Amino acid sequence: MPHFRLDDDYEALRQSVREFATEAVAPVIGDFYERHAFPYELVRQMGKMGLFGLPFPTEYGGEGGDYFALCLALEELARVDSSVAITLEAAVSLGAMPIYRFGTAEQKERWLPALCRGEALAAFGLTEPGFGSDAAGAATRAALDGDSWVINGSKAFITNSGTDITCLVTVTAVTGVNPDGSKELSTIIVPSGTPGFTVQPGYSKVGWCASDTHELTFDDVRVPAANLLGERGRGFAQFLRILDEGRIAIAALAVGLAQGCVDESVRYAGQREAFGKRIGEFQAVQFKIADMEAKAHTARLAYYDAAGRMLDGVPFKRQAAIAKLVASEAAMDNAREATQVHGGYGFMNEFPVARFYRDAKVLEIGEGTSEVQRMIIARSLGL
Ligand SMILES: Cc1cc2nc3c(=O)[nH]c(=O)nc-3n(C[C@H](O)[C@H](O)[C@H](O)COP(=O)(O)OP(=O)(O)OC[C@H]3O[C@@H](n4cnc5c(N)ncnc54)[C@H](O)[C@@H]3O)c2cc1C
């Protein structure tokens, strides 16, 4: 088997996103993070670069690329900053992808072009205040009334749901009872500004502080019956598919953060002196950074493998869960060690590693906790 190398198109994309991240994102993102402000101008520039349309066909305004291209872009963004990366990840793999995968021709034509340009953002409303890992337990309800759905309930922690350019949220709701007595789940498109749909104030978060996250409430929200996404009763299968893919994207984002920790640690260890030497000359520091590089590298191979399987059309659920598990744990480990390498300065928000430390934890939680990934892997082994 030849050694793995990216082909020229992937490599050119990786390089252009790397330049954007270092030249446009790195100098300004700390300020947005401190102010918990959403970086609209960066999003606009990412839209111009075509990042929001990467995996979508040109007929809908996309770039005609694939999901692996999206993952490469996420890795390079997260190597510098995770708020910007999660904004792209949630917009594409959670926001636009359900419309592309399950929408009618009319829904795709209506929503995808602006989403692909990054001029509008869509959000994915699955998690509820009372149901996260157990998402199929959803309590939000939607009832058909004439030719409208009437939705009541709430959603928690929804990314990109409250920006000035958010155009819709796809809401998973209980629409009936299945023959086996379980809840019938369906997905419904709720456009921003629909009466009764309220975006609550943003959360005060530990990390991802320049990304947008809100609780959403639905109080007799009425949308046309035609806003059903795909078939009635397919909501469970739909969100499983979106989350399986999304785990590869989150793994790529986590690898970026893990690699960013290596970059910053190598840089700092080459400058900082203690006991008359650069700290990078101490083997204890070298070993920490060597372990960090080994974790980032192996996690990258795991997400490349999962993405490759997905693009080949073969089962990838287990590999996606493995990639998400090992990459998020690599990110968390590397953030802890990179902060240690930086000593007291690592605890100061002006240093990127402080942001990495605050941003790493949620990677072990969002789009399925590490426990959920282990459950998926164990189940795939017949346990
Ligand atoms: C910043 C942020 C952004 C997010 N963005 C979105 C979004 O855009 N859209 C969306 O729908 N959701 C979003 N989420 C929600 C996220 O996916 C959930 O938080 C996550 O799935 C966990 O659900 P929970 O918070 O309800 O935790 P719980 O499900 O209550 O879990 C609590 C703990 O119990 C453990 N646990 C639960 N069940 C089991 C079990 N059977 N076996 C072993 N352990 C178990 C969990 O692993 C965890 O450690 C976001 C979350 C955050 C923090």
XYZ file of C-alpha atoms and ligand atoms in Angstrom:
436
model
C 0.000 0.000 0.000
C 1.511 3.400 -0.995
C 1.841 5.981 1.732
C -1.123 8.319 1.990
C -0.809 11.774 0.445
C -3.422 14.406 -0.330
C -4.018 15.055 -4.011
C -3.294 18.534 -5.413
C -6.832 19.935 -5.052
C -7.114 18.913 -1.405
C -3.611 20.222 -0.719
C -4.401 23.585 -2.364
C -7.576 23.902 -0.269
C -5.691 22.992 2.905
C -3.067 25.599 2.115
C -5.526 28.402 1.348
C -7.519 27.761 4.549
C -4.273 27.642 6.524
C -3.287 31.063 5.151
C -6.730 32.485 5.907
C -6.598 31.105 9.459
C -3.144 32.476 10.225
C -3.486 35.806 8.406
C -7.151 36.737 8.902
C -8.416 34.755 11.926
C -5.442 34.625 14.315
C -4.903 38.391 14.674
C -8.526 39.222 15.555
C -10.225 36.212 17.109
C -8.990 36.756 20.677
C -10.909 40.022 20.810
C -14.168 38.424 19.579
C -13.662 35.629 22.095
C -13.213 38.043 24.998
C -16.346 39.959 23.992
C -18.366 36.785 23.242
C -19.047 38.377 19.851
C -19.861 36.590 16.597
C -17.233 37.280 13.868
C -19.528 38.271 10.981
C -16.718 39.650 8.810
C -14.723 36.388 9.051
C -17.861 34.430 8.161
C -18.372 36.711 5.157
C -14.799 36.066 4.010
C -15.191 32.308 4.513
C -18.335 32.535 2.378
C -16.396 34.285 -0.380
C -13.775 31.506 -0.218
C -16.535 28.967 -0.855
C -16.053 27.123 2.454
C -19.784 26.922 3.243
C -20.471 25.288 -0.114
C -17.575 22.807 -0.093
C -19.464 19.487 -0.110
C -22.479 20.616 -2.141
C -23.038 20.354 -5.928
C -22.583 23.440 -8.093
C -26.249 23.322 -9.154
C -27.153 24.584 -5.652
C -24.324 27.112 -5.543
C -21.851 24.731 -3.900
C -18.239 24.069 -4.797
C -18.792 20.513 -6.037
C -16.301 19.135 -3.519
C -16.845 16.486 -0.877
C -17.106 15.935 2.863
C -13.380 15.263 3.202
C -12.667 18.731 1.775
C -14.902 20.175 4.494
C -12.964 18.184 7.116
C -9.621 19.512 5.848
C -10.925 23.079 6.066
C -12.209 22.462 9.606
C -8.871 21.027 10.699
C -6.939 24.031 9.400
C -9.350 26.548 10.940
C -9.344 24.801 14.323
C -5.559 24.725 14.304
C -5.932 28.468 14.931
C -9.425 28.848 16.408
C -12.336 26.566 17.246
C -15.160 29.141 17.404
C -14.722 29.887 13.716
C -14.341 26.186 12.934
C -17.497 25.143 14.807
C -19.430 27.939 13.097
C -18.500 26.386 9.738
C -19.018 22.801 10.955
C -22.479 23.475 12.370
C -23.495 25.580 9.347
C -22.534 22.916 6.813
C -22.751 19.469 8.373
C -25.655 20.176 10.752
C -27.392 23.143 9.118
C -27.334 22.833 5.346
C -26.675 19.079 5.069
C -30.153 17.927 6.267
C -31.743 20.163 3.610
C -29.401 18.753 0.956
C -29.768 15.100 2.022
C -33.492 14.992 2.773
C -35.104 18.127 1.310
C -37.465 18.350 -1.655
C -36.216 19.987 -4.862
C -38.142 23.115 -3.876
C -36.617 23.237 -0.379
C -33.102 22.810 -1.793
C -33.625 25.536 -4.386
C -35.060 27.892 -1.806
C -32.465 27.502 0.941
C -29.196 26.025 -0.322
C -27.778 28.821 -2.536
C -27.568 31.390 0.293
C -26.355 28.693 2.733
C -23.601 27.664 0.292
C -22.449 31.279 0.010
C -22.374 31.686 3.791
C -24.793 34.600 3.463
C -27.320 32.672 5.562
C -26.866 30.051 8.295
C -29.121 27.118 9.173
C -29.201 25.504 12.625
C -29.889 21.922 13.742
C -32.448 21.665 16.530
C -32.191 18.204 18.054
C -31.065 18.504 21.698
C -33.669 19.545 24.277
C -33.262 20.784 27.847
C -34.336 17.316 29.080
C -32.982 15.077 26.268
C -29.438 15.088 24.853
C -27.718 11.695 24.535
C -31.208 10.202 24.588
C -32.330 12.483 21.747
C -35.059 10.084 20.599
C -36.847 10.892 23.857
C -37.714 14.354 22.429
C -40.627 16.146 24.081
C -41.120 18.854 21.426
C -44.345 18.107 19.574
C -45.699 18.990 16.163
C -49.324 18.435 15.190
C -50.908 18.787 11.759
C -53.694 21.359 11.741
C -55.133 21.715 8.248
C -52.157 22.418 6.035
C -49.899 23.614 8.861
C -47.667 22.046 11.482
C -48.130 23.549 14.943
C -45.000 23.138 17.070
C -44.646 23.394 20.853
C -41.524 22.729 22.930
C -37.947 23.817 23.300
C -34.415 23.027 22.117
C -31.149 23.522 24.019
C -27.580 24.485 23.037
C -28.366 25.133 19.363
C -25.335 26.437 17.411
C -25.759 29.289 14.887
C -29.411 29.670 15.857
C -29.402 33.338 16.833
C -27.114 35.210 14.452
C -28.343 38.099 12.302
C -27.979 35.839 9.263
C -29.649 32.696 10.665
C -32.463 31.819 8.273
C -33.903 28.606 9.720
C -33.661 25.796 12.227
C -34.558 22.188 11.459
C -36.545 20.949 14.441
C -36.872 17.296 15.433
C -40.356 16.844 16.875
C -42.741 14.086 17.936
C -45.441 13.837 15.278
C -47.209 10.670 16.423
C -46.737 7.132 17.725
C -45.073 4.288 15.808
C -46.791 0.863 15.561
C -44.322 -0.454 18.216
C -45.384 2.295 20.629
C -42.230 4.384 20.240
C -42.353 8.073 19.381
C -42.749 8.954 15.705
C -40.133 11.645 15.045
C -40.107 14.005 12.079
C -38.010 16.992 11.074
C -39.623 20.323 10.284
C -38.052 23.495 8.869
C -38.832 26.547 10.980
C -37.759 29.832 9.332
C -36.310 32.552 11.558
C -38.876 35.134 12.601
C -41.858 32.736 12.546
C -44.325 33.986 15.216
C -44.029 32.023 18.470
C -40.439 30.940 17.712
C -38.190 32.672 20.267
C -34.404 32.659 20.333
C -33.389 32.983 23.983
C -30.340 35.056 25.032
C -26.957 33.456 24.310
C -25.444 31.158 26.937
C -22.414 32.177 28.978
C -19.999 29.423 27.867
C -16.631 28.111 29.053
C -15.323 27.895 25.469
C -16.312 28.458 21.816
C -16.980 31.997 23.041
C -17.048 33.560 19.573
C -19.645 31.059 18.350
C -23.409 31.482 18.627
C -25.428 29.141 20.910
C -28.992 29.552 22.169
C -31.948 27.830 23.727
C -34.979 28.002 21.443
C -38.627 27.949 22.454
C -41.631 27.136 20.284
C -45.023 28.342 21.402
C -47.772 27.377 18.960
C -45.378 27.952 16.080
C -47.264 27.483 12.810
C -45.420 26.587 9.591
C -46.750 25.184 6.275
C -47.130 21.377 6.045
C -44.689 21.621 3.112
C -41.927 22.493 5.637
C -41.703 18.813 6.591
C -38.140 17.702 5.753
C -38.254 14.391 3.886
C -40.840 11.868 4.959
C -42.951 11.975 8.080
C -41.586 9.548 10.691
C -38.021 9.582 9.308
C -36.673 12.064 11.875
C -34.779 9.432 13.881
C -33.007 7.952 10.840
C -32.262 11.445 9.559
C -30.558 12.692 12.696
C -28.555 9.456 13.041
C -27.182 9.930 9.526
C -26.357 13.604 10.125
C -24.646 12.805 13.434
C -22.632 9.904 11.976
C -21.197 12.250 9.358
C -20.899 15.118 11.797
C -18.670 13.033 14.044
C -16.052 12.893 11.300
C -16.220 16.664 10.966
C -15.903 17.159 14.738
C -12.963 14.716 14.741
C -11.263 16.859 12.067
C -11.914 19.961 14.140
C -10.471 18.218 17.211
C -7.357 17.181 15.264
C -6.895 20.827 14.291
C -7.018 21.902 17.915
C -4.639 19.091 18.916
C -2.208 20.162 16.157
C -2.517 23.820 17.124
C -1.374 22.814 20.618
C 1.744 21.242 19.070
C 2.426 24.367 16.948
C 2.161 26.719 19.920
C 4.189 24.440 22.213
C 7.046 24.036 19.724
C 7.122 27.801 19.237
C 7.088 28.564 22.963
C 9.574 25.852 23.929
C 11.995 27.327 21.410
C 11.849 30.767 23.042
C 11.255 30.425 26.765
C 14.308 29.976 28.949
C 14.618 28.463 32.400
C 17.763 27.492 34.301
C 19.814 29.113 31.524
C 18.414 26.903 28.755
C 15.521 26.960 26.312
C 12.804 24.798 27.891
C 12.656 22.825 24.628
C 16.074 21.415 25.555
C 14.594 19.646 28.574
C 13.655 16.102 27.710
C 10.550 16.294 29.915
C 9.221 19.103 27.707
C 10.307 17.361 24.480
C 8.453 14.199 25.512
C 5.272 16.111 26.249
C 5.359 17.679 22.781
C 6.303 14.363 21.132
C 3.279 12.700 22.767
C 1.078 15.568 21.589
C 2.282 15.166 17.997
C 1.734 11.388 18.147
C -1.852 11.884 19.357
C -2.681 14.492 16.697
C -1.188 12.317 13.955
C -2.975 9.093 14.909
C -6.299 10.921 15.375
C -5.876 12.441 11.903
C -5.449 8.981 10.391
C -8.635 7.894 12.159
C -10.721 10.688 10.640
C -9.134 10.256 7.187
C -10.136 6.585 7.363
C -13.725 7.352 8.446
C -14.130 10.053 5.767
C -12.660 7.762 3.097
C -15.119 5.014 3.993
C -18.026 7.433 3.907
C -17.018 8.726 0.467
C -16.592 5.136 -0.779
C -20.160 4.405 0.315
C -19.213 1.624 2.742
C -20.350 1.467 6.402
C -18.504 4.064 8.484
C -20.491 4.397 11.710
C -17.928 2.607 13.900
C -14.961 4.398 12.298
C -16.669 7.787 12.709
C -17.286 7.077 16.399
C -13.668 5.935 16.849
C -12.371 9.059 15.093
C -14.547 11.352 17.207
C -13.558 9.565 20.409
C -9.790 9.518 19.870
C -9.614 12.982 18.302
C -11.596 14.704 21.050
C -9.529 12.972 23.720
C -6.314 13.940 21.855
C -7.521 17.546 21.766
C -8.262 17.531 25.495
C -4.932 15.872 26.388
C -2.942 18.188 24.118
C -4.676 21.302 25.431
C -3.803 20.293 28.995
C -0.152 19.588 28.134
C 0.275 22.656 25.914
C -0.952 24.822 28.767
C 1.568 23.095 31.046
C 4.403 23.770 28.591
C 3.435 27.466 28.683
C 3.550 27.607 32.499
C 1.800 30.672 33.963
C 1.443 32.281 30.542
C -0.670 29.316 29.471
C -3.255 30.438 32.016
C -3.501 33.901 30.456
C -6.258 34.400 27.917
C -4.008 36.342 25.542
C -2.159 33.095 24.706
C -3.859 30.848 22.108
C -3.310 27.763 24.285
C -5.616 29.238 26.941
C -8.342 29.354 24.286
C -7.482 25.812 23.206
C -7.798 24.662 26.809
C -11.236 26.248 27.165
C -12.394 25.002 23.740
C -11.217 21.383 24.018
C -13.667 20.086 26.627
C -16.831 20.487 24.596
C -15.369 18.226 21.899
C -15.886 15.308 24.305
C -19.540 16.367 24.708
C -21.080 17.773 21.494
C -22.448 15.526 18.701
C -22.401 12.598 21.112
C -20.407 12.392 24.325
C -17.364 10.112 24.627
C -19.605 7.637 26.473
C -22.028 7.632 23.538
C -19.125 7.001 21.118
C -18.038 4.038 23.245
C -21.625 2.732 23.240
C -21.690 2.922 19.418
C -18.321 1.151 19.114
C -19.329 -1.564 21.592
C -22.652 -2.109 19.818
C -20.859 -2.432 16.474
C -18.847 -5.257 18.033
C -22.055 -7.101 18.875
C -22.003 -6.236 22.575
C -21.613 24.444 22.854
C -22.592 23.391 22.456
C -23.144 23.408 21.174
C -24.096 22.457 20.805
N -24.709 22.550 19.569
C -25.765 21.751 19.300
C -26.537 21.922 18.100
O -26.229 22.780 17.250
N -27.634 21.150 17.911
C -28.016 20.202 18.805
O -29.030 19.562 18.590
N -27.291 19.992 19.952
C -26.196 20.756 20.214
N -25.474 20.559 21.376
C -25.925 19.542 22.324
C -24.970 18.362 22.498
O -24.999 17.536 21.371
C -25.389 17.643 23.792
O -24.996 18.495 24.865
C -24.769 16.273 23.939
O -25.296 15.378 22.988
C -24.991 15.689 25.340
O -26.316 15.782 25.736
P -26.674 16.391 27.184
O -25.957 17.700 27.293
O -28.132 16.407 27.338
O -26.021 15.394 28.214
P -26.730 14.081 28.846
O -27.303 13.258 27.762
O -27.639 14.532 29.941
O -25.485 13.331 29.458
C -24.936 13.655 30.738
C -23.848 12.640 31.041
O -24.436 11.326 31.128
C -23.778 10.451 30.222
N -24.736 9.464 29.694
C -25.962 9.696 29.193
N -26.517 8.543 28.799
C -25.615 7.571 29.048
C -25.595 6.146 28.872
N -26.619 5.484 28.317
N -24.491 5.458 29.247
C -23.412 6.099 29.795
N -23.383 7.438 30.006
C -24.463 8.153 29.622
C -23.239 11.335 29.127
O -22.195 10.712 28.390
C -22.784 12.551 29.926
O -21.514 12.298 30.482
C -24.473 21.460 21.724
C -23.870 21.414 23.001
C -22.957 22.351 23.361
C -22.361 22.303 24.750
